[in-house]
Each structure stands twice: as structure tokens, then as C-alpha cells.
């Protein structure tokens, strides 16, 4: 009889453990609620640095923010250096304190050029032919915690006419700095959707990397196993009914996971809500927000995956309208792994990184 009891107990414990492995945790109640507080303007350890862009993630315990056009000026206001992208570390105790890396007070170019690409030539001029690399997305941190993946647009500019293709970048970091590598020099070509340039995410539910692309009709999503992220032949794309090795056509609304026009934003999984969230920014030049600009919005997935239905947009966090224009709004969920708070940043007047902090309730 004792042996029978032990056998029954073993079966019961196995059943309980299996159920624990397959049952999702229950997060805070949706829709998201809370309060938003303006933090201020971020400053570099290098003097007289201005920049735009944003997006980032956490690599090996370091919080990274990726920027686009980055300028350095001398004390007289004269431009002394320019790079089309840079990466700074954000202090975990005060996100407004940025640490740049470079020489003689000039942030270094974060994403390298190849021999067939020419760096920014001079101050912009009508006949200036140049190549710039403009990131503007989140970093997807692989499960090893020490490798990040993101995509960036490479723009070839001739007589103010731009031709875009995307490149795939990997990044590692340590307290002494970061190292980037253009793992795939040209991932998606002119005329194609540039998957991952809008947003990237390591999906903790499917264990796939998700790469998000936008077009004039909405947001689309691709997926790939992390070990295959550099091989686009292994990517599959959501068509609206199934995952396919063939990407949907540009402006194919049936493949959208969310309809609308979006300029910048980030998809991520919230540990606090145990749900997928999408935070995006209505910038000063956005004609689709019905006059509600300089504002962060949020949506949440109504199902268990990124391809499920999504909620309507919710006004999330207002920002101060600049005298020129604001854009490039991004969220940094990895800066607080608990998901209780969410750092937000945007480009203020096209030259300064301003930040707010949303605290969920």
C-alpha cells in the first residue's frame, strides 16, 4: 500500500510540475494605467554634443541608447565633428547621464562603413553625395544576454535624392565600451520592406526573434530562430493567416498586425503585464494623429502573440512641444526588467534627447 501511495504521489507531482511549465503567469490588469513624469534633457560626458534618434536595449548589464546624426561643437558654436550614428551608455542610476566613447571629446561612429560606402562628406549641401547609416530601432538581446541584434537603414544620398537599404548589426558591450559588427552588410534592398528597421524583439513566448516593418498601411512582422538571424532565407513572414517564407507585398493590408501610419515605436513583452505592448510616438509632423502630436501612445496585444489582435490606441504620455519639431520617440523596457517603470525618450527640436518615465499602477 505504501508503494502505491508513493507512486500516486509521484504522478501527482509530475502533473503539477508539467502544469506549472505550461501555465502562463498572470500579470497586472490591462489596459495599462499609471503616471508619466518628465525627467529632463540627457547630457553626454563629452561637451557640446547634439544628436537625434533613439532606441536601444541592455547588453551584458549595460544600458545602450542608439542615436542617429551626432554633432560636436566647440565653445564658439562651430561644428568640429559629425557622425551619422553613435551609441552611448545610459547610467542605470540616472538615465539622463550618458557616457560616449571616442577621441578628443568626439563621439565615435558606432556602425562602420564599408569600402564601397563613403562617410558623410561635408555640411549638407545640394550637391553633396554621401552615405549615412541611420539607426532608429530597439536592440533585441539574445538569450545569452551578451549579444544584441538590430537593423539600421543605410542611405545613399545624391543631390538630395535618397536610396535606402538595410544592414544587420550585432553589438556586444562591457563596462569599457561597446563593439559593433555589420553581420550582414545589406540585408534588405531598395524597394523591399526593411524588416527590423522599425523595431526588433526577442520573443520570450515563441523564442524567436521578431523583426517589425512598417509601410504606409501599417505594421507587419517577421520571425526567425535566433541562431539564424543572419540568414534571411530562414525568415518567415506573417501573411495574415500563416507564416510564410515569402514576404507580403508592400501595402498589403491583409498582412498587417496593426493598421495605421507609424513613424517610430517599439514592441516588447512586459513582465509587469505579462503581455505584449506597443509604444509609439505621434511626432510634430504626423498628420495621422488628428492633431494630437508630441505624444506617446500605447497598445496591448489581446491574445498571446504579436500576430494576435491589438487594442485601440491609448494616449500614454504627453511631451513638451518644441519650437521646431519633436520625433523619434522610443521606449526602453529592458532598463527596468520588472516592467514596473518604462523609460521613454524623444528627439526634442531635432537635436536633444529628452526623457520621461512612466510608472505603471
PDB file of N, CA, C and O in Angstrom, residues 274-322:
ATOM      1  N   UNK A 274       2.673  40.820 -18.252  1.00  0.00           N
ATOM      2  CA  UNK A 274       2.704  39.502 -18.883  1.00  0.00           C
ATOM      3  C   UNK A 274       1.942  39.553 -20.213  1.00  0.00           C
ATOM      4  O   UNK A 274       1.089  38.718 -20.510  1.00  0.00           O
ATOM      5  N   UNK A 275       2.281  40.568 -20.992  1.00  0.00           N
ATOM      6  CA  UNK A 275       1.598  40.787 -22.263  1.00  0.00           C
ATOM      7  C   UNK A 275       2.520  41.563 -23.196  1.00  0.00           C
ATOM      8  O   UNK A 275       3.462  42.234 -22.757  1.00  0.00           O
ATOM      9  N   UNK A 276       2.238  41.482 -24.498  1.00  0.00           N
ATOM     10  CA  UNK A 276       2.981  42.251 -25.484  1.00  0.00           C
ATOM     11  C   UNK A 276       2.406  43.663 -25.555  1.00  0.00           C
ATOM     12  O   UNK A 276       1.188  43.850 -25.603  1.00  0.00           O
ATOM     13  N   UNK A 277       3.315  44.647 -25.566  1.00  0.00           N
ATOM     14  CA  UNK A 277       2.930  46.044 -25.658  1.00  0.00           C
ATOM     15  C   UNK A 277       3.583  46.669 -26.883  1.00  0.00           C
ATOM     16  O   UNK A 277       4.637  46.242 -27.337  1.00  0.00           O
ATOM     17  N   UNK A 278       2.959  47.716 -27.371  1.00  0.00           N
ATOM     18  CA  UNK A 278       3.497  48.515 -28.471  1.00  0.00           C
ATOM     19  C   UNK A 278       3.383  49.973 -28.064  1.00  0.00           C
ATOM     20  O   UNK A 278       2.277  50.494 -27.862  1.00  0.00           O
ATOM     21  N   UNK A 279       4.531  50.623 -27.898  1.00  0.00           N
ATOM     22  CA  UNK A 279       4.587  52.036 -27.537  1.00  0.00           C
ATOM     23  C   UNK A 279       5.126  52.800 -28.737  1.00  0.00           C
ATOM     24  O   UNK A 279       6.164  52.433 -29.305  1.00  0.00           O
ATOM     25  N   UNK A 280       4.440  53.878 -29.136  1.00  0.00           N
ATOM     26  CA  UNK A 280       4.871  54.633 -30.308  1.00  0.00           C
ATOM     27  C   UNK A 280       4.592  56.109 -30.093  1.00  0.00           C
ATOM     28  O   UNK A 280       3.870  56.504 -29.171  1.00  0.00           O
ATOM     29  N   UNK A 281       5.183  56.913 -30.977  1.00  0.00           N
ATOM     30  CA  UNK A 281       5.193  58.359 -30.779  1.00  0.00           C
ATOM     31  C   UNK A 281       4.513  59.059 -31.932  1.00  0.00           C
ATOM     32  O   UNK A 281       4.819  58.787 -33.107  1.00  0.00           O
ATOM     33  N   UNK A 282       3.582  59.975 -31.607  1.00  0.00           N
ATOM     34  CA  UNK A 282       2.997  60.851 -32.612  1.00  0.00           C
ATOM     35  C   UNK A 282       3.827  62.113 -32.684  1.00  0.00           C
ATOM     36  O   UNK A 282       3.758  62.955 -31.793  1.00  0.00           O
ATOM     37  N   UNK A 283       4.662  62.229 -33.725  1.00  0.00           N
ATOM     38  CA  UNK A 283       5.603  63.340 -33.757  1.00  0.00           C
ATOM     39  C   UNK A 283       4.954  64.609 -34.292  1.00  0.00           C
ATOM     40  O   UNK A 283       3.795  64.629 -34.702  1.00  0.00           O
ATOM     41  N   UNK A 284       5.722  65.687 -34.268  1.00  0.00           N
ATOM     42  CA  UNK A 284       5.168  67.010 -34.580  1.00  0.00           C
ATOM     43  C   UNK A 284       4.682  67.130 -36.006  1.00  0.00           C
ATOM     44  O   UNK A 284       3.866  67.999 -36.321  1.00  0.00           O
ATOM     45  N   UNK A 285       5.199  66.292 -36.907  1.00  0.00           N
ATOM     46  CA  UNK A 285       4.807  66.374 -38.309  1.00  0.00           C
ATOM     47  C   UNK A 285       3.854  65.262 -38.716  1.00  0.00           C
ATOM     48  O   UNK A 285       3.648  65.018 -39.899  1.00  0.00           O
ATOM     49  N   UNK A 286       3.287  64.551 -37.750  1.00  0.00           N
ATOM     50  CA  UNK A 286       2.456  63.395 -38.035  1.00  0.00           C
ATOM     51  C   UNK A 286       1.023  63.837 -38.348  1.00  0.00           C
ATOM     52  O   UNK A 286       0.323  64.313 -37.456  1.00  0.00           O
ATOM     53  N   UNK A 287       0.559  63.674 -39.587  1.00  0.00           N
ATOM     54  CA  UNK A 287      -0.785  64.145 -39.935  1.00  0.00           C
ATOM     55  C   UNK A 287      -1.882  63.156 -39.561  1.00  0.00           C
ATOM     56  O   UNK A 287      -3.059  63.447 -39.753  1.00  0.00           O
ATOM     57  N   UNK A 288      -1.513  61.977 -39.036  1.00  0.00           N
ATOM     58  CA  UNK A 288      -2.499  60.917 -38.823  1.00  0.00           C
ATOM     59  C   UNK A 288      -3.055  60.891 -37.419  1.00  0.00           C
ATOM     60  O   UNK A 288      -3.934  60.094 -37.113  1.00  0.00           O
ATOM     61  N   UNK A 289      -2.548  61.722 -36.516  1.00  0.00           N
ATOM     62  CA  UNK A 289      -2.939  61.656 -35.120  1.00  0.00           C
ATOM     63  C   UNK A 289      -4.057  62.628 -34.760  1.00  0.00           C
ATOM     64  O   UNK A 289      -4.314  62.883 -33.591  1.00  0.00           O
ATOM     65  N   UNK A 290      -4.699  63.211 -35.772  1.00  0.00           N
ATOM     66  CA  UNK A 290      -5.828  64.082 -35.508  1.00  0.00           C
ATOM     67  C   UNK A 290      -5.465  65.299 -34.684  1.00  0.00           C
ATOM     68  O   UNK A 290      -6.258  65.777 -33.874  1.00  0.00           O
ATOM     69  N   UNK A 291      -4.257  65.811 -34.885  1.00  0.00           N
ATOM     70  CA  UNK A 291      -3.818  66.988 -34.147  1.00  0.00           C
ATOM     71  C   UNK A 291      -3.205  66.680 -32.801  1.00  0.00           C
ATOM     72  O   UNK A 291      -2.681  67.572 -32.136  1.00  0.00           O
ATOM     73  N   UNK A 292      -3.256  65.405 -32.368  1.00  0.00           N
ATOM     74  CA  UNK A 292      -2.633  65.020 -31.095  1.00  0.00           C
ATOM     75  C   UNK A 292      -1.200  64.600 -31.399  1.00  0.00           C
ATOM     76  O   UNK A 292      -0.933  63.482 -31.820  1.00  0.00           O
ATOM     77  N   UNK A 293      -0.274  65.520 -31.220  1.00  0.00           N
ATOM     78  CA  UNK A 293       1.120  65.243 -31.560  1.00  0.00           C
ATOM     79  C   UNK A 293       1.980  65.414 -30.312  1.00  0.00           C
ATOM     80  O   UNK A 293       1.502  65.774 -29.245  1.00  0.00           O
ATOM     81  N   UNK A 294       3.269  65.106 -30.471  1.00  0.00           N
ATOM     82  CA  UNK A 294       4.206  65.178 -29.353  1.00  0.00           C
ATOM     83  C   UNK A 294       3.691  64.335 -28.185  1.00  0.00           C
ATOM     84  O   UNK A 294       3.779  64.738 -27.015  1.00  0.00           O
ATOM     85  N   UNK A 295       3.184  63.169 -28.503  1.00  0.00           N
ATOM     86  CA  UNK A 295       2.541  62.305 -27.513  1.00  0.00           C
ATOM     87  C   UNK A 295       2.904  60.849 -27.757  1.00  0.00           C
ATOM     88  O   UNK A 295       2.935  60.387 -28.899  1.00  0.00           O
ATOM     89  N   UNK A 296       3.193  60.132 -26.677  1.00  0.00           N
ATOM     90  CA  UNK A 296       3.348  58.684 -26.745  1.00  0.00           C
ATOM     91  C   UNK A 296       1.986  58.013 -26.625  1.00  0.00           C
ATOM     92  O   UNK A 296       1.136  58.438 -25.834  1.00  0.00           O
ATOM     93  N   UNK A 297       1.818  56.951 -27.411  1.00  0.00           N
ATOM     94  CA  UNK A 297       0.621  56.131 -27.358  1.00  0.00           C
ATOM     95  C   UNK A 297       1.021  54.695 -27.025  1.00  0.00           C
ATOM     96  O   UNK A 297       2.181  54.294 -27.230  1.00  0.00           O
ATOM     97  N   UNK A 298       0.064  53.911 -26.558  1.00  0.00           N
ATOM     98  CA  UNK A 298       0.335  52.523 -26.232  1.00  0.00           C
ATOM     99  C   UNK A 298      -0.829  51.662 -26.706  1.00  0.00           C
ATOM    100  O   UNK A 298      -1.991  52.099 -26.723  1.00  0.00           O
ATOM    101  N   UNK A 299      -0.510  50.455 -27.141  1.00  0.00           N
ATOM    102  CA  UNK A 299      -1.488  49.415 -27.431  1.00  0.00           C
ATOM    103  C   UNK A 299      -1.008  48.130 -26.766  1.00  0.00           C
ATOM    104  O   UNK A 299       0.189  47.971 -26.486  1.00  0.00           O
ATOM    105  N   UNK A 300      -1.909  47.191 -26.558  1.00  0.00           N
ATOM    106  CA  UNK A 300      -1.533  45.902 -25.992  1.00  0.00           C
ATOM    107  C   UNK A 300      -2.178  44.784 -26.799  1.00  0.00           C
ATOM    108  O   UNK A 300      -3.277  44.937 -27.353  1.00  0.00           O
ATOM    109  N   UNK A 301      -1.466  43.653 -26.882  1.00  0.00           N
ATOM    110  CA  UNK A 301      -1.982  42.510 -27.623  1.00  0.00           C
ATOM    111  C   UNK A 301      -3.148  41.897 -26.861  1.00  0.00           C
ATOM    112  O   UNK A 301      -3.076  41.696 -25.648  1.00  0.00           O
ATOM    113  N   UNK A 302      -4.214  41.587 -27.580  1.00  0.00           N
ATOM    114  CA  UNK A 302      -5.395  40.999 -26.967  1.00  0.00           C
ATOM    115  C   UNK A 302      -5.282  39.488 -26.831  1.00  0.00           C
ATOM    116  O   UNK A 302      -6.083  38.863 -26.149  1.00  0.00           O
ATOM    117  N   UNK A 303      -4.279  38.911 -27.497  1.00  0.00           N
ATOM    118  CA  UNK A 303      -4.035  37.478 -27.408  1.00  0.00           C
ATOM    119  C   UNK A 303      -2.645  37.197 -26.884  1.00  0.00           C
ATOM    120  O   UNK A 303      -2.004  38.048 -26.269  1.00  0.00           O
ATOM    121  N   UNK A 304      -2.150  35.985 -27.159  1.00  0.00           N
ATOM    122  CA  UNK A 304      -0.875  35.553 -26.598  1.00  0.00           C
ATOM    123  C   UNK A 304       0.330  35.859 -27.479  1.00  0.00           C
ATOM    124  O   UNK A 304       1.465  35.606 -27.073  1.00  0.00           O
ATOM    125  N   UNK A 305       0.119  36.354 -28.688  1.00  0.00           N
ATOM    126  CA  UNK A 305       1.240  36.563 -29.589  1.00  0.00           C
ATOM    127  C   UNK A 305       1.191  37.904 -30.285  1.00  0.00           C
ATOM    128  O   UNK A 305       0.177  38.612 -30.253  1.00  0.00           O
ATOM    129  N   UNK A 306       2.299  38.259 -30.937  1.00  0.00           N
ATOM    130  CA  UNK A 306       2.370  39.554 -31.609  1.00  0.00           C
ATOM    131  C   UNK A 306       1.452  39.620 -32.817  1.00  0.00           C
ATOM    132  O   UNK A 306       1.069  40.711 -33.259  1.00  0.00           O
ATOM    133  N   UNK A 307       1.077  38.464 -33.375  1.00  0.00           N
ATOM    134  CA  UNK A 307       0.201  38.453 -34.541  1.00  0.00           C
ATOM    135  C   UNK A 307      -1.282  38.435 -34.160  1.00  0.00           C
ATOM    136  O   UNK A 307      -2.151  38.368 -35.022  1.00  0.00           O
ATOM    137  N   UNK A 308      -1.554  38.477 -32.869  1.00  0.00           N
ATOM    138  CA  UNK A 308      -2.945  38.496 -32.434  1.00  0.00           C
ATOM    139  C   UNK A 308      -3.549  39.873 -32.664  1.00  0.00           C
ATOM    140  O   UNK A 308      -2.864  40.805 -33.097  1.00  0.00           O
ATOM    141  N   UNK A 309      -4.827  40.023 -32.376  1.00  0.00           N
ATOM    142  CA  UNK A 309      -5.451  41.338 -32.451  1.00  0.00           C
ATOM    143  C   UNK A 309      -4.861  42.254 -31.381  1.00  0.00           C
ATOM    144  O   UNK A 309      -4.402  41.796 -30.330  1.00  0.00           O
ATOM    145  N   UNK A 310      -4.874  43.556 -31.674  1.00  0.00           N
ATOM    146  CA  UNK A 310      -4.329  44.538 -30.749  1.00  0.00           C
ATOM    147  C   UNK A 310      -5.429  45.520 -30.331  1.00  0.00           C
ATOM    148  O   UNK A 310      -6.387  45.748 -31.069  1.00  0.00           O
ATOM    149  N   UNK A 311      -5.239  46.101 -29.179  1.00  0.00           N
ATOM    150  CA  UNK A 311      -6.194  47.083 -28.673  1.00  0.00           C
ATOM    151  C   UNK A 311      -6.152  48.355 -29.517  1.00  0.00           C
ATOM    152  O   UNK A 311      -5.231  48.573 -30.309  1.00  0.00           O
ATOM    153  N   UNK A 312      -7.152  49.192 -29.318  1.00  0.00           N
ATOM    154  CA  UNK A 312      -7.091  50.532 -29.872  1.00  0.00           C
ATOM    155  C   UNK A 312      -5.996  51.326 -29.158  1.00  0.00           C
ATOM    156  O   UNK A 312      -5.559  50.961 -28.061  1.00  0.00           O
ATOM    157  N   UNK A 313      -5.567  52.420 -29.780  1.00  0.00           N
ATOM    158  CA  UNK A 313      -4.509  53.209 -29.167  1.00  0.00           C
ATOM    159  C   UNK A 313      -5.018  53.962 -27.947  1.00  0.00           C
ATOM    160  O   UNK A 313      -6.171  54.383 -27.868  1.00  0.00           O
ATOM    161  N   UNK A 314      -4.125  54.107 -26.979  1.00  0.00           N
ATOM    162  CA  UNK A 314      -4.408  54.811 -25.739  1.00  0.00           C
ATOM    163  C   UNK A 314      -3.362  55.909 -25.589  1.00  0.00           C
ATOM    164  O   UNK A 314      -2.161  55.660 -25.736  1.00  0.00           O
ATOM    165  N   UNK A 315      -3.813  57.132 -25.316  1.00  0.00           N
ATOM    166  CA  UNK A 315      -2.852  58.211 -25.041  1.00  0.00           C
ATOM    167  C   UNK A 315      -2.103  57.860 -23.769  1.00  0.00           C
ATOM    168  O   UNK A 315      -2.687  57.547 -22.742  1.00  0.00           O
ATOM    169  N   UNK A 316      -0.782  57.953 -23.846  1.00  0.00           N
ATOM    170  CA  UNK A 316       0.069  57.340 -22.836  1.00  0.00           C
ATOM    171  C   UNK A 316       0.895  58.362 -22.065  1.00  0.00           C
ATOM    172  O   UNK A 316       0.923  58.371 -20.848  1.00  0.00           O
ATOM    173  N   UNK A 317       1.563  59.244 -22.784  1.00  0.00           N
ATOM    174  CA  UNK A 317       2.449  60.209 -22.127  1.00  0.00           C
ATOM    175  C   UNK A 317       2.655  61.400 -23.050  1.00  0.00           C
ATOM    176  O   UNK A 317       3.169  61.247 -24.159  1.00  0.00           O
ATOM    177  N   UNK A 318       2.273  62.583 -22.608  1.00  0.00           N
ATOM    178  CA  UNK A 318       2.485  63.792 -23.387  1.00  0.00           C
ATOM    179  C   UNK A 318       3.898  64.312 -23.215  1.00  0.00           C
ATOM    180  O   UNK A 318       4.554  64.075 -22.196  1.00  0.00           O
ATOM    181  N   UNK A 319       4.391  65.023 -24.215  1.00  0.00           N
ATOM    182  CA  UNK A 319       5.721  65.630 -24.149  1.00  0.00           C
ATOM    183  C   UNK A 319       5.615  67.099 -24.530  1.00  0.00           C
ATOM    184  O   UNK A 319       4.637  67.527 -25.143  1.00  0.00           O
ATOM    185  N   UNK A 320       6.620  67.858 -24.164  1.00  0.00           N
ATOM    186  CA  UNK A 320       6.631  69.290 -24.431  1.00  0.00           C
ATOM    187  C   UNK A 320       6.907  69.544 -25.902  1.00  0.00           C
ATOM    188  O   UNK A 320       7.895  69.053 -26.452  1.00  0.00           O
ATOM    189  N   UNK A 321       6.043  70.300 -26.553  1.00  0.00           N
ATOM    190  CA  UNK A 321       6.234  70.601 -27.963  1.00  0.00           C
ATOM    191  C   UNK A 321       7.393  71.563 -28.131  1.00  0.00           C
ATOM    192  O   UNK A 321       7.524  72.556 -27.420  1.00  0.00           O
ATOM    193  N   UNK A 322       8.283  71.244 -29.062  1.00  0.00           N
ATOM    194  CA  UNK A 322       9.451  72.075 -29.301  1.00  0.00           C
ATOM    195  C   UNK A 322       9.121  73.283 -30.153  1.00  0.00           C
ATOM    196  O   UNK A 322       8.039  73.398 -30.733  1.00  0.00           O
TER     197      UNK A 322
END
